Short mmCIF file of C-alpha atoms in Angstrom, two decimals:
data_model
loop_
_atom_site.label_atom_id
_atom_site.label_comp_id
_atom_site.label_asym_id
_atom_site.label_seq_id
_atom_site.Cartn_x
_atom_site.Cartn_y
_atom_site.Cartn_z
CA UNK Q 1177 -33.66 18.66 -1.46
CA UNK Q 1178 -30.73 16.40 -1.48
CA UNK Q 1179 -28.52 15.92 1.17
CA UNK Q 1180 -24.90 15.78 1.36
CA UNK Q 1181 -23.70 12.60 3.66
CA UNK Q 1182 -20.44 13.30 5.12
CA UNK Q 1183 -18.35 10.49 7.14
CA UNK Q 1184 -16.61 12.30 10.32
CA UNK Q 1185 -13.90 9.53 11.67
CA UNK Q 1186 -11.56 10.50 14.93
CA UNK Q 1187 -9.40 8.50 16.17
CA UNK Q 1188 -6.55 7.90 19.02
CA UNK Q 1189 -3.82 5.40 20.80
CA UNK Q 1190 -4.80 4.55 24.23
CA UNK Q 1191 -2.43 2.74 27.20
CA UNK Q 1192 -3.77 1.27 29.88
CA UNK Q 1193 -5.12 3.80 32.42
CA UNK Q 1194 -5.49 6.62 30.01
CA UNK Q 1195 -8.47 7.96 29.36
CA UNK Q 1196 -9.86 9.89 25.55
CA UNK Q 1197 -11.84 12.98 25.25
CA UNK Q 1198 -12.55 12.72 21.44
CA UNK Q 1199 -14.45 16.07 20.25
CA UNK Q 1200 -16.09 15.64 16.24
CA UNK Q 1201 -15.71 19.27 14.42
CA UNK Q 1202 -18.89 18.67 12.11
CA UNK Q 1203 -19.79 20.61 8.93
CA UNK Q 1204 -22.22 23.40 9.43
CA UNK Q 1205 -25.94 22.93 9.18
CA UNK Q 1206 -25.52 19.16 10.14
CA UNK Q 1207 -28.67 17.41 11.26
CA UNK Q 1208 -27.88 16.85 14.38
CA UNK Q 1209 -30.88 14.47 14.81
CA UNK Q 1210 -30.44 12.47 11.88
CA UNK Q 1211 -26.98 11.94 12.45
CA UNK Q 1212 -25.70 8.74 13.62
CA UNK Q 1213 -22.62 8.38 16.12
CA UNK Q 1214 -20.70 5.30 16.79
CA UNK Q 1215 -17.88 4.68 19.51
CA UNK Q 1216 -15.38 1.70 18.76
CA UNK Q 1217 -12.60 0.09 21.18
CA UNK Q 1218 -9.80 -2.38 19.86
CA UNK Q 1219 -6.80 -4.11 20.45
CA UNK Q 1220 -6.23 -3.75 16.60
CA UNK Q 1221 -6.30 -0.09 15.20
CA UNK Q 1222 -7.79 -1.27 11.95
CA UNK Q 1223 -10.78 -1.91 13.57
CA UNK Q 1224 -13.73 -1.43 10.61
CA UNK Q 1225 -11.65 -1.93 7.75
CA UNK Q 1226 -13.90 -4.42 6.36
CA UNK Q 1227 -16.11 -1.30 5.69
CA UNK Q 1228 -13.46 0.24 3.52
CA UNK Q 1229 -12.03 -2.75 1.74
CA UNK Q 1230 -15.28 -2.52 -0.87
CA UNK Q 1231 -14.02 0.59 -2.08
CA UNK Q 1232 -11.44 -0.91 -3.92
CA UNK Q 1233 -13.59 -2.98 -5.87
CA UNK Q 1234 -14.55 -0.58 -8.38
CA UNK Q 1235 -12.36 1.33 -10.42
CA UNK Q 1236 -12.17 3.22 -13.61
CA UNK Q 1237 -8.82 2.86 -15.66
CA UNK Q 1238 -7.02 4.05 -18.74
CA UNK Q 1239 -3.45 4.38 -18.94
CA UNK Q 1240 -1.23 1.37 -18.26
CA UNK Q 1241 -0.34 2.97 -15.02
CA UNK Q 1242 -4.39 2.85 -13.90
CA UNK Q 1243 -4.92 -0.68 -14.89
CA UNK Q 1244 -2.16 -1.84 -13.43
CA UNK Q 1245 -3.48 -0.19 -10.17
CA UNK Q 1246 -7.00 -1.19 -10.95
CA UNK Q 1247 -6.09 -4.74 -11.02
CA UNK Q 1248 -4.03 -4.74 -8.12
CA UNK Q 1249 -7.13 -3.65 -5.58
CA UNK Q 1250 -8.70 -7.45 -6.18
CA UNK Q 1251 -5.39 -8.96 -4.91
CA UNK Q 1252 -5.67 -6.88 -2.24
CA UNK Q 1253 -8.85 -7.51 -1.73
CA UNK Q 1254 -7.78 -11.91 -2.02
CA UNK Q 1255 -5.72 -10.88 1.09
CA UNK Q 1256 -8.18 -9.26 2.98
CA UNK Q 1257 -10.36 -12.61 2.11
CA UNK Q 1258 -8.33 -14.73 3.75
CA UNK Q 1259 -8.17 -12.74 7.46
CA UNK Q 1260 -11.17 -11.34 7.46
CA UNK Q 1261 -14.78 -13.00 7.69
CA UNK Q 1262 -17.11 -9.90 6.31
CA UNK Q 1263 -15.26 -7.79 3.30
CA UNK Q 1264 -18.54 -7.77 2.00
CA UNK Q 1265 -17.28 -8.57 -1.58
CA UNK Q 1266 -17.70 -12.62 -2.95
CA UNK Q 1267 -14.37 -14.58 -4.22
CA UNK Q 1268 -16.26 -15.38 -7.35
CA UNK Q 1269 -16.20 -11.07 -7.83
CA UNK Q 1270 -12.69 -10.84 -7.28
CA UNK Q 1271 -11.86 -13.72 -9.50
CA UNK Q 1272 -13.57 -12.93 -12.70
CA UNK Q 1273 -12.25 -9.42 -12.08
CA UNK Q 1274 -8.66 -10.57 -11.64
CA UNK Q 1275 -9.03 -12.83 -14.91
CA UNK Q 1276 -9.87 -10.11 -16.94
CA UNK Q 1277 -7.89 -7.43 -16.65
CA UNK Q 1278 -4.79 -9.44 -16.18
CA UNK Q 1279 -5.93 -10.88 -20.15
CA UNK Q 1280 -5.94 -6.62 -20.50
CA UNK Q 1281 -2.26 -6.35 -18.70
CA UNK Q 1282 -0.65 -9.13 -20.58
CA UNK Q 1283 -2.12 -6.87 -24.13
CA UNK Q 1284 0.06 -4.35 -22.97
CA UNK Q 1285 3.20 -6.78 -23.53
CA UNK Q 1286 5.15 -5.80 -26.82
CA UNK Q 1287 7.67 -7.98 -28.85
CA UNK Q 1288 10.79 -6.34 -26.78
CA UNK Q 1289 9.25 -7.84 -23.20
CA UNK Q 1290 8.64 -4.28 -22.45
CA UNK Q 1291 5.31 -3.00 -21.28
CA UNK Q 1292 3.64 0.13 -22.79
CA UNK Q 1293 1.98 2.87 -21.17
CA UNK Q 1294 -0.88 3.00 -23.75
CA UNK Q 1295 -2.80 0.55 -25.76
CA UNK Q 1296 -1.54 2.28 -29.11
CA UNK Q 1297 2.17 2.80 -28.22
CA UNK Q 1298 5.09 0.95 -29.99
CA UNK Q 1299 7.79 1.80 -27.20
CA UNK Q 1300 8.07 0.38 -23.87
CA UNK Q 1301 7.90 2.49 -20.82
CA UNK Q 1302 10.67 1.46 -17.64
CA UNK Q 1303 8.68 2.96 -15.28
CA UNK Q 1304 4.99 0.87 -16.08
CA UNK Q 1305 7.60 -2.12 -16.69
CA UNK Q 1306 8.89 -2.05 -13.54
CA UNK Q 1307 5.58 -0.88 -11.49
CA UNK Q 1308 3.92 -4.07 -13.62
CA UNK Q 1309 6.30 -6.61 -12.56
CA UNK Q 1310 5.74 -5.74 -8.92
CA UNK Q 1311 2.22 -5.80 -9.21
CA UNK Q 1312 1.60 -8.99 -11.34
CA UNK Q 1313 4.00 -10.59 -8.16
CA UNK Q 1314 1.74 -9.27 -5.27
CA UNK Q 1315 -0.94 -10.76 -7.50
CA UNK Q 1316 0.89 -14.11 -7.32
CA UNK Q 1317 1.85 -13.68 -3.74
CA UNK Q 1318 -2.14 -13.00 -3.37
CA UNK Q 1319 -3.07 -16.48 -4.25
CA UNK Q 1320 -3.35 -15.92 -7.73
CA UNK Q 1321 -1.73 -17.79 -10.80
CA UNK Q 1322 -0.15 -15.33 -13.39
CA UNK Q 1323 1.33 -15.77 -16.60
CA UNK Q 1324 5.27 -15.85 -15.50
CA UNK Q 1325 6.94 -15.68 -18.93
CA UNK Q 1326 5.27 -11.93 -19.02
CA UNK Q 1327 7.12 -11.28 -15.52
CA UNK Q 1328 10.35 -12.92 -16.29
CA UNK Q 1329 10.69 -11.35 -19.90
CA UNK Q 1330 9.67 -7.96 -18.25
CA UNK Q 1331 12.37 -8.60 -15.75
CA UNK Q 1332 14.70 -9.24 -18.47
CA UNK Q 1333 13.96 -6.43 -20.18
CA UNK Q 1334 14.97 -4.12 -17.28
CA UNK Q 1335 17.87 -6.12 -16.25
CA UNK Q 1336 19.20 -4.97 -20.04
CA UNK Q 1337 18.18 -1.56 -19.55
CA UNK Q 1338 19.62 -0.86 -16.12
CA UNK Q 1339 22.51 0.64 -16.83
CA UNK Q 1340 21.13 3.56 -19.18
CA UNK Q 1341 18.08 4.06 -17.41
CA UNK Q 1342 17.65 7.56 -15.47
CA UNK Q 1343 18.26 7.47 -11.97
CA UNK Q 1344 14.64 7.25 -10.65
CA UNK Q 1345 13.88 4.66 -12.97
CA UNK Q 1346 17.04 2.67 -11.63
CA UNK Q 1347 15.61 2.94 -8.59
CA UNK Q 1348 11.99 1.42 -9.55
CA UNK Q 1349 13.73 -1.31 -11.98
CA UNK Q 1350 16.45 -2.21 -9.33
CA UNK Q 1351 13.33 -3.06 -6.74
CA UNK Q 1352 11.30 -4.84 -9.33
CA UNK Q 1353 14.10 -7.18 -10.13
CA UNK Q 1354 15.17 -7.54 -6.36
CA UNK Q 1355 11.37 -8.31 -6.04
CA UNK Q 1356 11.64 -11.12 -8.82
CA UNK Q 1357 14.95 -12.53 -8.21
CA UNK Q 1358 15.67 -11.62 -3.98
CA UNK Q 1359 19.52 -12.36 -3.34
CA UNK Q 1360 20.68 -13.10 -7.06
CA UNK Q 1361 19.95 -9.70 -8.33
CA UNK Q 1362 23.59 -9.04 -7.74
CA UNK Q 1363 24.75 -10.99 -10.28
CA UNK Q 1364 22.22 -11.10 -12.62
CA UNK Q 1365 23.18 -7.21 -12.70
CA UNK Q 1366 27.10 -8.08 -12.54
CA UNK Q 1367 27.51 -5.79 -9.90
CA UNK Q 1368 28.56 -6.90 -6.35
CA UNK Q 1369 27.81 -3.59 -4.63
CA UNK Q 1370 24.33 -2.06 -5.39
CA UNK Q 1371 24.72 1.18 -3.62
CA UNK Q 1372 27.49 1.74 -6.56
CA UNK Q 1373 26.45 5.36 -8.21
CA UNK Q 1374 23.56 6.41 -5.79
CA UNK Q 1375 23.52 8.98 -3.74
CA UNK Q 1376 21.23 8.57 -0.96
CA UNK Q 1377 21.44 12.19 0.30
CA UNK Q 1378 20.39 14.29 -2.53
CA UNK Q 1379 17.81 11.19 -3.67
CA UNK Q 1380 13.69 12.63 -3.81
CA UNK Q 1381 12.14 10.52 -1.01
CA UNK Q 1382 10.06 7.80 -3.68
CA UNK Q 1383 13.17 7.20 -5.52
CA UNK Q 1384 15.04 6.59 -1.71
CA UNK Q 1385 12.28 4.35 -0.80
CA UNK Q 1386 12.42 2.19 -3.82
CA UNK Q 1387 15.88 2.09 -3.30
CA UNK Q 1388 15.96 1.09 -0.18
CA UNK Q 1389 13.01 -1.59 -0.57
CA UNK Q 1390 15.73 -2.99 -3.29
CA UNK Q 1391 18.23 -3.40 -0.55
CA UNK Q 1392 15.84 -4.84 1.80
CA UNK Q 1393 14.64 -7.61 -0.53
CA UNK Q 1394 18.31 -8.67 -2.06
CA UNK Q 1395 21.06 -8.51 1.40
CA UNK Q 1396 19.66 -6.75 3.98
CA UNK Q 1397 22.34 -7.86 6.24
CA UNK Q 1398 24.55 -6.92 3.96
CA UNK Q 1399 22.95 -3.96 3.53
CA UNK Q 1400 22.41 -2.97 6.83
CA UNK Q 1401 23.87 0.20 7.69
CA UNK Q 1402 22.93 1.87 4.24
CA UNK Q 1403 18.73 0.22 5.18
CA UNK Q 1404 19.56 1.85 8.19
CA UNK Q 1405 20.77 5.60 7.58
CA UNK Q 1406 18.01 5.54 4.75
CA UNK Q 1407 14.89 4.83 6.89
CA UNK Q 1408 15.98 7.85 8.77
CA UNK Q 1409 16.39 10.25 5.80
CA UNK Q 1410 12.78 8.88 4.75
CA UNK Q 1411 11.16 9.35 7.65
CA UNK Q 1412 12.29 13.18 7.64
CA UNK Q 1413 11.26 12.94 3.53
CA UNK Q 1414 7.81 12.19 4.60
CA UNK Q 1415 7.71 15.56 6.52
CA UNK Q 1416 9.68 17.54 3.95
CA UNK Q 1417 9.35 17.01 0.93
CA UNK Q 1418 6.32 18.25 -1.07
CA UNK Q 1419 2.97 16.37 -1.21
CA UNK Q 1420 3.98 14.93 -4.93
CA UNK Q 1421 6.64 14.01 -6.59
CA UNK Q 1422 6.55 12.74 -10.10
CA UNK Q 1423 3.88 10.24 -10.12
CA UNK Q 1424 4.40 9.92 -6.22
CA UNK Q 1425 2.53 10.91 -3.31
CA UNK Q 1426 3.48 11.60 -0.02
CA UNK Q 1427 0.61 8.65 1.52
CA UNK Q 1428 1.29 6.34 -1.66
CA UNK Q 1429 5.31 6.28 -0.52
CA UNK Q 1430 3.85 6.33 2.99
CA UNK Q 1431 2.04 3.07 2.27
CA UNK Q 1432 5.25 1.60 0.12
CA UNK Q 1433 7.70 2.59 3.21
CA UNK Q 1434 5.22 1.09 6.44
CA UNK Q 1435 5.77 -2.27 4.18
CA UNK Q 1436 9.26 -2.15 3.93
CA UNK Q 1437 9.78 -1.91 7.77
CA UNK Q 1438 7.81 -4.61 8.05
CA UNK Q 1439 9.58 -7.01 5.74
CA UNK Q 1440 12.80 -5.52 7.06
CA UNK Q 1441 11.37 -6.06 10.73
CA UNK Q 1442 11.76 -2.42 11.70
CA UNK Q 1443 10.51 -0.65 14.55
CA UNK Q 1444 7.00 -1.73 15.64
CA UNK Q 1445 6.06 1.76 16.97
CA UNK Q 1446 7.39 3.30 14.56
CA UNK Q 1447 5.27 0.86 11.46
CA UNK Q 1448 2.17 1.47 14.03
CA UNK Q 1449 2.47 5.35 13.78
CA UNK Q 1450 2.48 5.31 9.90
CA UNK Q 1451 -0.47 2.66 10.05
CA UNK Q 1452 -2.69 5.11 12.28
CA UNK Q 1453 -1.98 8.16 10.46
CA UNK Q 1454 -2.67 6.48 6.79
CA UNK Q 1455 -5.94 5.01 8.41
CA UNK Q 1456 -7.40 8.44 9.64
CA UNK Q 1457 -7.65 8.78 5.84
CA UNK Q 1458 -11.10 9.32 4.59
CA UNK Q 1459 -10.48 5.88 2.31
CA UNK Q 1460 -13.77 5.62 1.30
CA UNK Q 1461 -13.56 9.32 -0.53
CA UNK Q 1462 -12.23 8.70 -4.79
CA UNK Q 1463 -9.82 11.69 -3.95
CA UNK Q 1464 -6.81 8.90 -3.61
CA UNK Q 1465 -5.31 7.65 -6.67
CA UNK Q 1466 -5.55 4.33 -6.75
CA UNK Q 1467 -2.01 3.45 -6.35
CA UNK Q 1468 -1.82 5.18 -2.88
CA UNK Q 1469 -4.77 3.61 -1.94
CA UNK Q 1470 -3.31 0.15 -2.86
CA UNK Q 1471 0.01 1.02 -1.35
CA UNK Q 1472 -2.18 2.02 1.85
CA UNK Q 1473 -4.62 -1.03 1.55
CA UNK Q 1474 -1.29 -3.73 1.27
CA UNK Q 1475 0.02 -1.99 4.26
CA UNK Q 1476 -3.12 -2.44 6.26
CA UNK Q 1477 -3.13 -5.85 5.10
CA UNK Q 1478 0.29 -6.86 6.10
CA UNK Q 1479 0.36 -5.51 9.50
CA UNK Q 1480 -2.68 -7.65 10.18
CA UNK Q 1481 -1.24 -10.36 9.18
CA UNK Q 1482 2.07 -9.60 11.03
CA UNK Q 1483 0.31 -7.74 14.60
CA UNK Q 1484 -3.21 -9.28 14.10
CA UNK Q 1485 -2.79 -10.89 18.08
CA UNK Q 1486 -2.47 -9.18 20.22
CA UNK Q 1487 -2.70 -9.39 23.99
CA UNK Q 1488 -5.90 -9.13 26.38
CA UNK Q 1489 -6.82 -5.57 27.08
CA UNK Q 1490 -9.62 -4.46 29.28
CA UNK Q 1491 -10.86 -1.18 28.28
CA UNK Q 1492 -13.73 1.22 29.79
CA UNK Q 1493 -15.81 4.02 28.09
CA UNK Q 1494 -18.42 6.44 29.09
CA UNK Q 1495 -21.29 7.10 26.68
CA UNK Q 1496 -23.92 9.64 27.39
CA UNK Q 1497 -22.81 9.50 31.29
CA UNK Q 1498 -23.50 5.35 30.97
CA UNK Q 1499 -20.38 3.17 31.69
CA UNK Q 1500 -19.64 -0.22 29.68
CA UNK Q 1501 -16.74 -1.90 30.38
CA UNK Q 1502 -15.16 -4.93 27.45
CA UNK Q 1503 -12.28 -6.93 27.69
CA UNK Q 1504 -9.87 -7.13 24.19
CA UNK Q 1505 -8.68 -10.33 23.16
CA UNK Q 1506 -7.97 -12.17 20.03
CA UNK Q 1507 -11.62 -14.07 20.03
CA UNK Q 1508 -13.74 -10.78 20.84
CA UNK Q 1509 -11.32 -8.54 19.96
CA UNK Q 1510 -13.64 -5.24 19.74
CA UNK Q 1511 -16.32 -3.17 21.14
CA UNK Q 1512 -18.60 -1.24 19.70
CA UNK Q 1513 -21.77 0.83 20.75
CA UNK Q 1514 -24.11 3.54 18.67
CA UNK Q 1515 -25.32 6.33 20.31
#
């Protein structure tokens, strides 16, 4: 008879001197006996993400929407690469995958600079335009060489269709350019105030984040108090608003938000928080689209670039009544014990 194999992960934040009683609610009829438990301690709350990166090697696609985001897992996987020593998943892999469907992304380029949304359409779509240019530059910014005429006509291409472009798609084409062209989008745009005709208060919370992300890579001293009052009203978004929005999910702008505090430098809790709730995900499970789980994935990545050191900690757990006590530092920076 086959069996169902079902993953149960719990986690939590410990300070020094507290102590953890974590209780696993299993599925009924679980074989207790054949079931395997494991108990990890870290100074890093990624710890076993090097299990989970592998799941983003492999991944059907269709629309230009899913190979953009089914191209995008092997740059994330290049930066995993580079800080971790067991992803489990060769450079050659990643490479040949990378070469080929970026050939497949640069077919979806038509005459106008625009890209389309399926292999047979004439028109150009703003939104895969924009969501393109973003990800052919964290392919770049992945270690990657890509074909930059594609990016800088696609750029173009928005830039010229800013102005009569809906609102939500302002707000994805203002963050791609502001990703391509950082404090000069101003005047490339010919506008010297880019809050000019939004309304951050009645804005869905994906259109306020990619808003905001704009502001955050053009002036965000400039921008300050609008960054600000906006990471407030998104953090109360995430809680609110529904579980989708348009092509947007709560954890995909989850994932897309957690990165913009950290390029704006936000609060550390506050980026830790997001970065422990969107790793209690069951990542493994193809219930994710795969733009959240990129969005996630590039979130996990930066932080561990950014809070990858931390200081010594000296931890103590109790396993079947048997102490073990391990101290946390940057060179043996986990503990782990089956039981």
């Amino acid at each position: 008879i086959p069996s169902l194999i079902t993953n149960v992960h719990k986690s939590q934040t410990l300070q020094a001197g507290e102590t953890a009683d974590l209780t696993l609610m299993l599925p009924e009829n679980t074989n207790i006996a054949k079931s395997n438990y494991t108990i990890a301690l870290s100074n890093n709350p990624l710890l076993g993400i090097e299990k989970i990166v592998k799941s983003l090697a492999v991944y059907p696609f269709g629309c230009g929407e899913q190979l953009l985001s089914s191209t995008m897992p092997n740059a994330v996987l290049q930066r995993f690469t580079s800080i971790l020593t067991d992803t489990w998943i060769e450079k050659k892999t990643i490479d040949e995958n990378l070469k080929a469907w970026l050939e497949k992304i640069y077919e979806m380029s038509l005459p106008n600079w625009a890209l389309k949304y399926w292999y047979d359409d004439t028109q150009g779509d703003i939104h895969i335009t924009a969501y393109g240019v973003r990800v052919l530059l964290e392919i770049e910014k992945s270690g990657t060489q890509i074909r930059r005429d594609i990016v800088e006509k696609a750029v173009n291409y928005l830039i010229a269709n800013y102005v009569k472009s809906e609102w939500i798609e302002k707000a994805e084409s203002l963050w791609a350019i502001a990703d391509y062209h950082g404090k000069s989008t101003e005047t490339l745009l010919n506008i010297s105030d880019l809050t000019a005709g939004f309304t951050p208060a009645t804005m869905k919370r994906h259109e306020l984040v990619a808003f905001t992300y704009a502001l955050v890579l053009t002036n965000p001293e400039k921008y300050t108090s609008t960054i600000d009052a906006n990471i407030v009203k998104i953090q109360k978004l995430l809680e609110t608003e529904g579980e989708w929005d348009y092509y947007y999910s709560r954890l995909s702008d989850m994932g897309e938000f957690t990165q913009l505090l950290m390029d704006y430098k936000g609060d550390s809790k506050l980026i830790s928080e997001y970065i422990l709730k969107m790793y209690s995900q069951d990542w493994e499970s193809y219930w994710y689209s795969t733009k959240t789980k990129n969005n996630a994935f590039l979130a996990f990545a930066k932080y561990i670039e950014i809070y990858g050191k931390n200081s010594v900690n000296t931890l103590a757990a109790t396993l079947n009544e048997s102490r073990a006590q391990v101290t946390l530092g940057e060179e043996t920076n986990s503990y782990k014990k089956e039981i």
